[in-house]
Amino acid sequence: MKKLTLREQQLVCLNILDYFHALCERHQIHYSLGGGTLIGAIRHKGFIPWDDDIDVYMHRDEYQKFINAWLHEKHERYSIGTAEDILASNTGEMTKIFDNKTKTIDINGNENKIFIDIFIYDGIPNNKKIIYTIIKKYRKRKNRFASCKKRWIRASQKFIKIYNTKLVIESFIS
């Protein structure tokens, strides 16, 4: 099997996106690009030079339409791994569309395929005021969590200094 350059990987991702887009067009399913993919499209008129995947975002109802459409069509080259599918490998919290004619090996030696990610939006209101209120609450909670984490680290460091042994900490953790 030929080793692909980053640019070739990006082009494979683009082919997956084209396939995904065609399916969405046929079934009138809405989606958007996001994350590094959106930044690359705007800033670089393509991919971020070091980015090796594509991020797609969908509302839950559009995602359900997509899954139904996917299941009712035949796909020779592509496969899907959903967060709900316990048999899917390495999908994590999102859905992935894989190109079955590719193979990747990560730094841990795990095999996978080139893919695009599909992230699902849940519970996003249409009212901008409500969205900004939610963002404000999220940021406040995120900052509060970060503050708690810093205090935990400081307390842990004091504990280590007092007892000066990893064995004590390991016995508490295990």
C-alpha positions as a Markdown table, in Angstrom:
| # | Residue | x | y | z |
|---|---|---|---|---|
| 1 | Met | 0.0 | 0.0 | 0.0 |
| 2 | Lys | 1.3 | 3.5 | -0.9 |
| 3 | Lys | 2.1 | 6.0 | 1.8 |
| 4 | Leu | 0.0 | 9.1 | 1.3 |
| 5 | Thr | 1.2 | 12.6 | 1.8 |
| 6 | Leu | -0.8 | 15.0 | 4.0 |
| 7 | Arg | -2.1 | 16.7 | 0.8 |
| 8 | Glu | -3.2 | 13.3 | -0.5 |
| 9 | Gln | -5.0 | 12.5 | 2.8 |
| 10 | Gln | -6.7 | 15.9 | 2.6 |
| 11 | Leu | -7.9 | 15.1 | -1.0 |
| 12 | Val | -9.3 | 11.7 | 0.2 |
| 13 | Cys | -11.2 | 13.6 | 2.9 |
| 14 | Leu | -12.5 | 16.0 | 0.3 |
| 15 | Asn | -13.8 | 13.0 | -1.7 |
| 16 | Ile | -15.6 | 11.7 | 1.3 |
| 17 | Leu | -17.1 | 15.1 | 1.8 |
| 18 | Asp | -18.2 | 15.2 | -1.8 |
| 19 | Tyr | -19.9 | 11.8 | -1.3 |
| 20 | Phe | -21.5 | 13.0 | 1.9 |
| 21 | His | -22.6 | 16.2 | 0.3 |
| 22 | Ala | -24.3 | 14.4 | -2.6 |
| 23 | Leu | -26.2 | 12.2 | -0.2 |
| 24 | Cys | -27.3 | 15.2 | 1.8 |
| 25 | Glu | -28.4 | 17.0 | -1.4 |
| 26 | Arg | -30.4 | 14.0 | -2.6 |
| 27 | His | -32.3 | 13.9 | 0.7 |
| 28 | Gln | -32.4 | 17.6 | 1.4 |
| 29 | Ile | -30.3 | 17.3 | 4.6 |
| 30 | His | -28.7 | 20.4 | 6.0 |
| 31 | Tyr | -25.2 | 20.5 | 7.5 |
| 32 | Ser | -22.4 | 23.0 | 8.0 |
| 33 | Leu | -18.6 | 22.8 | 8.2 |
| 34 | Gly | -17.0 | 23.7 | 11.5 |
| 35 | Gly | -13.8 | 23.7 | 13.6 |
| 36 | Gly | -10.5 | 23.6 | 11.6 |
| 37 | Thr | -12.4 | 22.9 | 8.4 |
| 38 | Leu | -14.3 | 26.1 | 8.5 |
| 39 | Ile | -11.1 | 28.1 | 9.5 |
| 40 | Gly | -9.3 | 26.5 | 6.6 |
| 41 | Ala | -12.1 | 27.3 | 4.2 |
| 42 | Ile | -12.1 | 30.9 | 5.2 |
| 43 | Arg | -8.5 | 31.7 | 6.0 |
| 44 | His | -6.7 | 29.4 | 3.6 |
| 45 | Lys | -9.3 | 28.9 | 0.9 |
| 46 | Gly | -9.1 | 25.1 | 1.5 |
| 47 | Phe | -7.5 | 23.2 | 4.3 |
| 48 | Ile | -5.4 | 24.5 | 7.2 |
| 49 | Pro | -2.0 | 23.3 | 6.0 |
| 50 | Trp | -1.5 | 20.9 | 8.9 |
| 51 | Asp | -5.1 | 19.7 | 9.2 |
| 52 | Asp | -5.8 | 16.1 | 8.1 |
| 53 | Asp | -9.5 | 15.8 | 8.6 |
| 54 | Ile | -12.9 | 17.5 | 7.9 |
| 55 | Asp | -15.4 | 18.4 | 10.6 |
| 56 | Val | -19.1 | 18.5 | 9.7 |
| 57 | Tyr | -21.9 | 19.7 | 12.1 |
| 58 | Met | -25.6 | 18.8 | 12.0 |
| 59 | His | -28.6 | 19.4 | 14.2 |
| 60 | Arg | -30.0 | 16.2 | 15.7 |
| 61 | Asp | -33.1 | 16.1 | 13.5 |
| 62 | Glu | -30.9 | 16.5 | 10.3 |
| 63 | Tyr | -28.5 | 13.8 | 11.7 |
| 64 | Gln | -31.4 | 11.4 | 12.1 |
| 65 | Lys | -32.5 | 12.0 | 8.5 |
| 66 | Phe | -28.9 | 11.4 | 7.4 |
| 67 | Ile | -28.6 | 8.1 | 9.2 |
| 68 | Asn | -31.9 | 7.0 | 7.7 |
| 69 | Ala | -30.8 | 8.0 | 4.2 |
| 70 | Trp | -27.4 | 6.3 | 4.8 |
| 71 | Leu | -29.0 | 3.0 | 5.9 |
| 72 | His | -31.3 | 2.9 | 2.8 |
| 73 | Glu | -28.5 | 3.3 | 0.2 |
| 74 | Lys | -25.7 | 1.0 | -0.8 |
| 75 | His | -22.2 | 2.3 | -0.2 |
| 76 | Glu | -19.3 | 0.4 | -1.8 |
| 77 | Arg | -16.4 | 2.5 | -0.9 |
| 78 | Tyr | -17.5 | 4.2 | 2.3 |
| 79 | Ser | -18.6 | 3.0 | 5.7 |
| 80 | Ile | -20.0 | 4.7 | 8.8 |
| 81 | Gly | -19.2 | 4.4 | 12.4 |
| 82 | Thr | -21.6 | 6.1 | 14.8 |
| 83 | Ala | -21.3 | 7.0 | 18.4 |
| 84 | Glu | -24.3 | 4.6 | 19.0 |
| 85 | Asp | -22.7 | 1.7 | 17.2 |
| 86 | Ile | -20.7 | -0.3 | 19.7 |
| 87 | Leu | -19.1 | -2.3 | 16.9 |
| 88 | Ala | -17.6 | 0.8 | 15.3 |
| 89 | Ser | -13.9 | 1.3 | 16.0 |
| 90 | Asn | -12.5 | 4.6 | 17.3 |
| 91 | Thr | -15.6 | 6.7 | 16.8 |
| 92 | Gly | -15.7 | 8.2 | 20.2 |
| 93 | Glu | -18.4 | 10.8 | 20.7 |
| 94 | Met | -19.1 | 11.5 | 17.0 |
| 95 | Thr | -20.0 | 9.8 | 13.8 |
| 96 | Lys | -17.3 | 9.1 | 11.2 |
| 97 | Ile | -17.5 | 8.3 | 7.5 |
| 98 | Phe | -14.6 | 6.1 | 6.5 |
| 99 | Asp | -13.0 | 5.6 | 3.1 |
| 100 | Asn | -12.6 | 1.8 | 3.1 |
| 101 | Lys | -9.8 | 1.8 | 0.5 |
| 102 | Thr | -7.5 | 3.6 | 2.8 |
| 103 | Lys | -5.6 | 2.5 | 5.9 |
| 104 | Thr | -3.9 | 4.6 | 8.6 |
| 105 | Ile | -1.8 | 3.7 | 11.6 |
| 106 | Asp | -1.8 | 6.1 | 14.6 |
| 107 | Ile | 1.2 | 6.6 | 16.9 |
| 108 | Asn | 0.0 | 3.7 | 19.1 |
| 109 | Gly | 0.0 | 1.3 | 16.2 |
| 110 | Asn | -3.8 | 1.2 | 15.9 |
| 111 | Glu | -5.2 | 0.7 | 12.4 |
| 112 | Asn | -8.0 | 2.9 | 11.1 |
| 113 | Lys | -9.1 | 4.5 | 7.8 |
| 114 | Ile | -9.2 | 8.1 | 6.5 |
| 115 | Phe | -12.4 | 9.7 | 7.7 |
| 116 | Ile | -14.5 | 12.8 | 8.2 |
| 117 | Asp | -16.1 | 13.6 | 11.5 |
| 118 | Ile | -19.8 | 14.4 | 12.0 |
| 119 | Phe | -20.6 | 16.3 | 15.2 |
| 120 | Ile | -24.2 | 16.6 | 16.3 |
| 121 | Tyr | -25.8 | 19.7 | 17.7 |
| 122 | Asp | -28.3 | 19.0 | 20.4 |
| 123 | Gly | -30.7 | 21.6 | 21.8 |
| 124 | Ile | -29.5 | 24.7 | 20.0 |
| 125 | Pro | -32.2 | 27.4 | 20.2 |
| 126 | Asn | -33.0 | 29.7 | 17.3 |
| 127 | Asn | -33.1 | 32.9 | 19.5 |
| 128 | Lys | -29.8 | 34.7 | 19.5 |
| 129 | Lys | -30.4 | 36.2 | 23.0 |
| 130 | Ile | -30.9 | 32.7 | 24.4 |
| 131 | Ile | -27.8 | 31.4 | 22.6 |
| 132 | Tyr | -25.6 | 34.3 | 24.1 |
| 133 | Thr | -27.1 | 33.6 | 27.6 |
| 134 | Ile | -26.1 | 29.9 | 27.2 |
| 135 | Ile | -22.6 | 30.8 | 26.1 |
| 136 | Lys | -22.2 | 33.2 | 29.0 |
| 137 | Lys | -23.3 | 30.5 | 31.5 |
| 138 | Tyr | -21.0 | 28.0 | 29.8 |
| 139 | Arg | -18.0 | 30.3 | 30.0 |
| 140 | Lys | -18.7 | 31.0 | 33.7 |
| 141 | Arg | -18.9 | 27.3 | 34.5 |
| 142 | Lys | -15.8 | 26.6 | 32.5 |
| 143 | Asn | -13.9 | 29.3 | 34.4 |
| 144 | Arg | -15.2 | 27.9 | 37.7 |
| 145 | Phe | -14.1 | 24.4 | 36.8 |
| 146 | Ala | -10.6 | 25.7 | 35.8 |
| 147 | Ser | -10.4 | 27.5 | 39.1 |
| 148 | Cys | -11.3 | 24.2 | 41.0 |
| 149 | Lys | -8.8 | 22.3 | 38.9 |
| 150 | Lys | -6.0 | 24.8 | 39.8 |
| 151 | Arg | -6.9 | 24.5 | 43.5 |
| 152 | Trp | -6.8 | 20.7 | 43.3 |
| 153 | Ile | -3.4 | 20.7 | 41.7 |
| 154 | Arg | -2.0 | 23.1 | 44.4 |
| 155 | Ala | -3.5 | 20.9 | 47.1 |
| 156 | Ser | -2.1 | 17.8 | 45.5 |
| 157 | Gln | 1.4 | 19.4 | 45.3 |
| 158 | Lys | 1.2 | 20.3 | 49.0 |
| 159 | Phe | 0.2 | 16.8 | 49.8 |
| 160 | Ile | 3.2 | 15.4 | 47.8 |
| 161 | Lys | 5.6 | 17.8 | 49.6 |
| 162 | Ile | 4.2 | 16.8 | 53.0 |
| 163 | Tyr | 4.4 | 13.0 | 52.4 |
| 164 | Asn | 7.2 | 13.1 | 49.8 |
| 165 | Thr | 6.3 | 9.8 | 48.3 |
| 166 | Lys | 4.5 | 8.5 | 45.3 |
| 167 | Leu | 3.5 | 5.3 | 47.1 |
| 168 | Val | 1.1 | 7.1 | 49.4 |
| 169 | Ile | -0.6 | 8.8 | 46.5 |
| 170 | Glu | -0.8 | 5.6 | 44.5 |
| 171 | Ser | -2.5 | 3.8 | 47.3 |
| 172 | Phe | -5.1 | 6.5 | 47.6 |
| 173 | Ile | -5.8 | 6.5 | 43.8 |
| 174 | Ser | -6.0 | 2.7 | 43.3 |
